PDB file of C-alpha atoms in Angstrom:
ATOM      1  CA  UNK W  12     160.018 126.342 196.736  1.00  0.00           C
ATOM      2  CA  UNK W  13     162.603 126.621 199.431  1.00  0.00           C
ATOM      3  CA  UNK W  14     161.829 124.219 202.235  1.00  0.00           C
ATOM      4  CA  UNK W  15     163.667 124.751 205.518  1.00  0.00           C
ATOM      5  CA  UNK W  16     162.711 121.291 206.784  1.00  0.00           C
ATOM      6  CA  UNK W  17     164.310 119.710 203.689  1.00  0.00           C
ATOM      7  CA  UNK W  18     167.391 121.887 204.169  1.00  0.00           C
ATOM      8  CA  UNK W  19     167.791 120.790 207.795  1.00  0.00           C
ATOM      9  CA  UNK W  20     167.048 117.181 206.910  1.00  0.00           C
ATOM     10  CA  UNK W  21     169.690 117.096 204.186  1.00  0.00           C
ATOM     11  CA  UNK W  22     172.270 118.873 206.330  1.00  0.00           C
ATOM     12  CA  UNK W  23     171.985 116.144 208.988  1.00  0.00           C
ATOM     13  CA  UNK W  24     171.324 113.236 206.643  1.00  0.00           C
ATOM     14  CA  UNK W  25     173.442 110.121 206.790  1.00  0.00           C
ATOM     15  CA  UNK W  26     173.385 108.588 203.356  1.00  0.00           C
ATOM     16  CA  UNK W  27     173.763 109.595 199.748  1.00  0.00           C
ATOM     17  CA  UNK W  28     174.399 113.274 200.325  1.00  0.00           C
ATOM     18  CA  UNK W  29     178.196 113.626 200.210  1.00  0.00           C
ATOM     19  CA  UNK W  30     178.855 116.584 197.953  1.00  0.00           C
ATOM     20  CA  UNK W  31     175.201 117.619 197.996  1.00  0.00           C
ATOM     21  CA  UNK W  32     174.174 121.043 199.242  1.00  0.00           C
ATOM     22  CA  UNK W  33     170.498 121.997 199.419  1.00  0.00           C
ATOM     23  CA  UNK W  34     171.164 125.734 198.917  1.00  0.00           C
ATOM     24  CA  UNK W  35     173.396 124.956 195.923  1.00  0.00           C
ATOM     25  CA  UNK W  36     170.687 122.726 194.433  1.00  0.00           C
ATOM     26  CA  UNK W  37     168.092 125.485 194.844  1.00  0.00           C
ATOM     27  CA  UNK W  38     170.516 127.942 193.214  1.00  0.00           C
ATOM     28  CA  UNK W  39     171.160 125.497 190.356  1.00  0.00           C
ATOM     29  CA  UNK W  40     167.428 125.407 189.543  1.00  0.00           C
ATOM     30  CA  UNK W  41     167.137 129.182 190.052  1.00  0.00           C
ATOM     31  CA  UNK W  42     170.037 129.939 187.671  1.00  0.00           C
ATOM     32  CA  UNK W  43     168.273 128.081 184.836  1.00  0.00           C
ATOM     33  CA  UNK W  44     165.348 130.516 185.115  1.00  0.00           C
ATOM     34  CA  UNK W  45     167.551 133.560 185.726  1.00  0.00           C
ATOM     35  CA  UNK W  46     169.566 132.885 182.531  1.00  0.00           C
ATOM     36  CA  UNK W  47     166.299 132.973 180.582  1.00  0.00           C
ATOM     37  CA  UNK W  48     165.026 136.124 182.326  1.00  0.00           C
ATOM     38  CA  UNK W  49     162.147 134.236 183.944  1.00  0.00           C
ATOM     39  CA  UNK W  50     161.078 135.907 187.202  1.00  0.00           C
ATOM     40  CA  UNK W  51     161.080 133.636 190.239  1.00  0.00           C
ATOM     41  CA  UNK W  52     159.346 133.915 193.613  1.00  0.00           C
ATOM     42  CA  UNK W  53     160.708 131.898 196.531  1.00  0.00           C
ATOM     43  CA  UNK W  54     157.793 130.319 198.404  1.00  0.00           C
ATOM     44  CA  UNK W  55     157.440 127.794 201.210  1.00  0.00           C
ATOM     45  CA  UNK W  56     156.402 124.184 200.651  1.00  0.00           C
ATOM     46  CA  UNK W  57     153.370 124.838 202.848  1.00  0.00           C
ATOM     47  CA  UNK W  58     152.076 127.610 200.582  1.00  0.00           C
ATOM     48  CA  UNK W  59     148.265 127.234 200.375  1.00  0.00           C
ATOM     49  CA  UNK W  60     146.567 126.134 197.158  1.00  0.00           C
ATOM     50  CA  UNK W  61     144.940 129.507 196.455  1.00  0.00           C
ATOM     51  CA  UNK W  62     148.405 131.127 196.374  1.00  0.00           C
ATOM     52  CA  UNK W  63     149.989 128.250 194.372  1.00  0.00           C
ATOM     53  CA  UNK W  64     147.312 128.712 191.696  1.00  0.00           C
ATOM     54  CA  UNK W  65     148.833 132.129 190.948  1.00  0.00           C
ATOM     55  CA  UNK W  66     151.760 130.286 189.349  1.00  0.00           C
ATOM     56  CA  UNK W  67     151.880 128.288 186.103  1.00  0.00           C
ATOM     57  CA  UNK W  68     154.865 126.343 187.414  1.00  0.00           C
ATOM     58  CA  UNK W  69     156.042 125.345 190.887  1.00  0.00           C
ATOM     59  CA  UNK W  70     159.591 124.022 191.269  1.00  0.00           C
ATOM     60  CA  UNK W  71     160.726 122.274 194.453  1.00  0.00           C
ATOM     61  CA  UNK W  72     164.363 121.153 194.167  1.00  0.00           C
ATOM     62  CA  UNK W  73     165.160 118.183 196.427  1.00  0.00           C
ATOM     63  CA  UNK W  74     161.949 118.358 198.485  1.00  0.00           C
ATOM     64  CA  UNK W  75     163.218 115.490 200.650  1.00  0.00           C
ATOM     65  CA  UNK W  76     160.803 116.278 203.508  1.00  0.00           C
ATOM     66  CA  UNK W  77     157.086 116.406 202.740  1.00  0.00           C
ATOM     67  CA  UNK W  78     155.181 118.074 205.544  1.00  0.00           C
ATOM     68  CA  UNK W  79     151.532 117.199 206.295  1.00  0.00           C
ATOM     69  CA  UNK W  80     149.155 118.492 203.627  1.00  0.00           C
ATOM     70  CA  UNK W  81     151.881 119.426 201.116  1.00  0.00           C
ATOM     71  CA  UNK W  82     151.433 116.383 198.835  1.00  0.00           C
ATOM     72  CA  UNK W  83     147.661 116.849 198.774  1.00  0.00           C
ATOM     73  CA  UNK W  84     148.010 120.571 197.995  1.00  0.00           C
ATOM     74  CA  UNK W  85     150.459 119.849 195.163  1.00  0.00           C
ATOM     75  CA  UNK W  86     148.150 117.131 193.771  1.00  0.00           C
ATOM     76  CA  UNK W  87     145.244 119.611 193.734  1.00  0.00           C
ATOM     77  CA  UNK W  88     147.449 122.264 192.141  1.00  0.00           C
ATOM     78  CA  UNK W  89     148.469 119.903 189.319  1.00  0.00           C
ATOM     79  CA  UNK W  90     144.949 118.495 188.838  1.00  0.00           C
ATOM     80  CA  UNK W  91     143.735 122.091 188.373  1.00  0.00           C
ATOM     81  CA  UNK W  92     146.258 122.719 185.581  1.00  0.00           C
ATOM     82  CA  UNK W  93     149.477 123.689 187.367  1.00  0.00           C
ATOM     83  CA  UNK W  94     152.848 122.140 186.549  1.00  0.00           C
ATOM     84  CA  UNK W  95     155.191 120.784 189.213  1.00  0.00           C
ATOM     85  CA  UNK W  96     158.899 119.951 188.957  1.00  0.00           C
ATOM     86  CA  UNK W  97     161.066 118.429 191.645  1.00  0.00           C
ATOM     87  CA  UNK W  98     164.441 116.749 191.734  1.00  0.00           C
ATOM     88  CA  UNK W  99     165.922 113.548 193.013  1.00  0.00           C
ATOM     89  CA  UNK W 100     165.527 112.494 196.642  1.00  0.00           C
ATOM     90  CA  UNK W 101     162.096 114.167 196.846  1.00  0.00           C
ATOM     91  CA  UNK W 102     159.613 112.707 199.301  1.00  0.00           C
ATOM     92  CA  UNK W 103     161.975 110.402 201.204  1.00  0.00           C
ATOM     93  CA  UNK W 104     161.244 111.823 204.696  1.00  0.00           C
ATOM     94  CA  UNK W 105     158.126 112.689 206.658  1.00  0.00           C
ATOM     95  CA  UNK W 106     157.707 115.667 208.973  1.00  0.00           C
ATOM     96  CA  UNK W 107     159.634 113.809 211.723  1.00  0.00           C
ATOM     97  CA  UNK W 108     162.645 113.343 209.419  1.00  0.00           C
ATOM     98  CA  UNK W 109     161.924 109.611 209.229  1.00  0.00           C
ATOM     99  CA  UNK W 110     162.071 107.614 206.003  1.00  0.00           C
ATOM    100  CA  UNK W 111     158.582 107.091 204.592  1.00  0.00           C
ATOM    101  CA  UNK W 112     157.790 103.345 204.382  1.00  0.00           C
ATOM    102  CA  UNK W 113     157.007 101.878 200.965  1.00  0.00           C
ATOM    103  CA  UNK W 114     159.768 103.543 199.004  1.00  0.00           C
ATOM    104  CA  UNK W 115     160.261 107.001 197.756  1.00  0.00           C
ATOM    105  CA  UNK W 116     159.013 109.469 196.576  1.00  0.00           C
ATOM    106  CA  UNK W 117     156.743 108.632 199.521  1.00  0.00           C
ATOM    107  CA  UNK W 118     153.722 110.943 199.680  1.00  0.00           C
ATOM    108  CA  UNK W 119     154.652 112.352 196.244  1.00  0.00           C
ATOM    109  CA  UNK W 120     154.507 108.912 194.603  1.00  0.00           C
ATOM    110  CA  UNK W 121     151.040 109.317 193.048  1.00  0.00           C
ATOM    111  CA  UNK W 122     151.755 112.857 191.909  1.00  0.00           C
ATOM    112  CA  UNK W 123     155.077 111.961 190.315  1.00  0.00           C
ATOM    113  CA  UNK W 124     153.880 108.644 188.911  1.00  0.00           C
ATOM    114  CA  UNK W 125     157.104 106.836 189.776  1.00  0.00           C
ATOM    115  CA  UNK W 126     158.434 104.504 192.435  1.00  0.00           C
ATOM    116  CA  UNK W 127     162.117 104.288 193.319  1.00  0.00           C
ATOM    117  CA  UNK W 128     163.034 100.685 194.027  1.00  0.00           C
ATOM    118  CA  UNK W 129     166.602 101.350 195.085  1.00  0.00           C
ATOM    119  CA  UNK W 130     168.935 104.276 195.683  1.00  0.00           C
ATOM    120  CA  UNK W 131     172.669 104.131 196.200  1.00  0.00           C
ATOM    121  CA  UNK W 132     175.327 106.762 196.824  1.00  0.00           C
ATOM    122  CA  UNK W 133     178.127 107.219 194.342  1.00  0.00           C
ATOM    123  CA  UNK W 134     181.688 107.843 195.478  1.00  0.00           C
ATOM    124  CA  UNK W 135     182.540 111.578 195.707  1.00  0.00           C
ATOM    125  CA  UNK W 136     184.192 111.809 192.263  1.00  0.00           C
ATOM    126  CA  UNK W 137     182.234 108.989 190.599  1.00  0.00           C
ATOM    127  CA  UNK W 138     179.802 109.645 187.747  1.00  0.00           C
ATOM    128  CA  UNK W 139     177.515 107.412 185.727  1.00  0.00           C
ATOM    129  CA  UNK W 140     176.513 107.849 182.107  1.00  0.00           C
ATOM    130  CA  UNK W 141     172.804 108.283 181.485  1.00  0.00           C
ATOM    131  CA  UNK W 142     171.347 107.893 177.999  1.00  0.00           C
ATOM    132  CA  UNK W 143     167.928 108.608 176.524  1.00  0.00           C
ATOM    133  CA  UNK W 144     166.480 109.647 173.196  1.00  0.00           C
ATOM    134  CA  UNK W 145     166.505 113.315 174.179  1.00  0.00           C
ATOM    135  CA  UNK W 146     169.499 113.454 176.509  1.00  0.00           C
ATOM    136  CA  UNK W 147     172.963 112.080 177.139  1.00  0.00           C
ATOM    137  CA  UNK W 148     174.329 113.155 180.498  1.00  0.00           C
ATOM    138  CA  UNK W 149     176.372 112.165 183.496  1.00  0.00           C
ATOM    139  CA  UNK W 150     174.848 111.561 186.902  1.00  0.00           C
ATOM    140  CA  UNK W 151     176.554 112.101 190.220  1.00  0.00           C
ATOM    141  CA  UNK W 152     175.775 111.829 193.942  1.00  0.00           C
ATOM    142  CA  UNK W 153     173.115 109.060 193.653  1.00  0.00           C
ATOM    143  CA  UNK W 154     172.040 106.263 191.331  1.00  0.00           C
ATOM    144  CA  UNK W 155     168.478 104.974 191.416  1.00  0.00           C
ATOM    145  CA  UNK W 156     166.329 102.238 189.932  1.00  0.00           C
ATOM    146  CA  UNK W 157     163.077 104.007 189.070  1.00  0.00           C
ATOM    147  CA  UNK W 158     159.825 102.476 187.810  1.00  0.00           C
ATOM    148  CA  UNK W 159     156.951 104.309 186.144  1.00  0.00           C
ATOM    149  CA  UNK W 160     153.638 103.987 187.986  1.00  0.00           C
ATOM    150  CA  UNK W 161     151.240 106.101 186.038  1.00  0.00           C
ATOM    151  CA  UNK W 162     153.712 108.664 184.703  1.00  0.00           C
ATOM    152  CA  UNK W 163     152.571 109.235 181.158  1.00  0.00           C
ATOM    153  CA  UNK W 164     155.205 108.700 178.524  1.00  0.00           C
ATOM    154  CA  UNK W 165     153.708 111.201 176.123  1.00  0.00           C
ATOM    155  CA  UNK W 166     154.082 113.933 178.766  1.00  0.00           C
ATOM    156  CA  UNK W 167     157.761 113.074 179.197  1.00  0.00           C
ATOM    157  CA  UNK W 168     158.621 112.587 175.479  1.00  0.00           C
ATOM    158  CA  UNK W 169     158.264 109.374 173.526  1.00  0.00           C
ATOM    159  CA  UNK W 170     161.222 107.011 173.698  1.00  0.00           C
ATOM    160  CA  UNK W 171     162.468 104.141 171.574  1.00  0.00           C
ATOM    161  CA  UNK W 172     162.099 101.699 174.430  1.00  0.00           C
ATOM    162  CA  UNK W 173     158.501 101.214 175.584  1.00  0.00           C
ATOM    163  CA  UNK W 174     159.485 101.100 179.262  1.00  0.00           C
ATOM    164  CA  UNK W 175     162.769 102.896 179.774  1.00  0.00           C
ATOM    165  CA  UNK W 176     162.932 106.644 180.028  1.00  0.00           C
ATOM    166  CA  UNK W 177     166.662 106.821 180.719  1.00  0.00           C
ATOM    167  CA  UNK W 178     169.137 103.967 180.679  1.00  0.00           C
ATOM    168  CA  UNK W 179     172.535 103.530 182.293  1.00  0.00           C
ATOM    169  CA  UNK W 180     174.996 100.669 182.411  1.00  0.00           C
ATOM    170  CA  UNK W 181     175.554 101.244 186.126  1.00  0.00           C
ATOM    171  CA  UNK W 182     174.837  98.283 188.390  1.00  0.00           C
ATOM    172  CA  UNK W 183     173.935  99.038 191.984  1.00  0.00           C
ATOM    173  CA  UNK W 184     175.103  95.731 193.397  1.00  0.00           C
TER     174      UNK W 184
END
């Protein structure tokens, strides 16, 4: 999904977006499919359910703005067997570009099964180490404290720790 509202929102956002480019993030996700010769259609976030059901997988990089009806359509799509992937900062803003009360991912919270307690911007060249059973990586741009709220562990991959999915030594404050 390419979402113009999210693009405009991120372009004018004051906050943890230094060094972040919505088009570059969309291209980053796209390149992963392109390298594997997986065909990709670019669709809008407001694509109706009957059209979404034509796809096995819907990817919405940095869907920061969730327009009315989008969360409900995505929930129906997933409940009917579709798979949905999004990135960080998804669901923070409503259609008026205002922060959704109650924490992010806002209207996508039930669908994603997580709640972000805190988010903080990293300095432009700062990175944090992130460790998990299946991945060791470095994070940049933002650091978040994320809690599972219904996300099923067995769908993510089992971990050594019963609660943590990924762990970092970074302290927000």
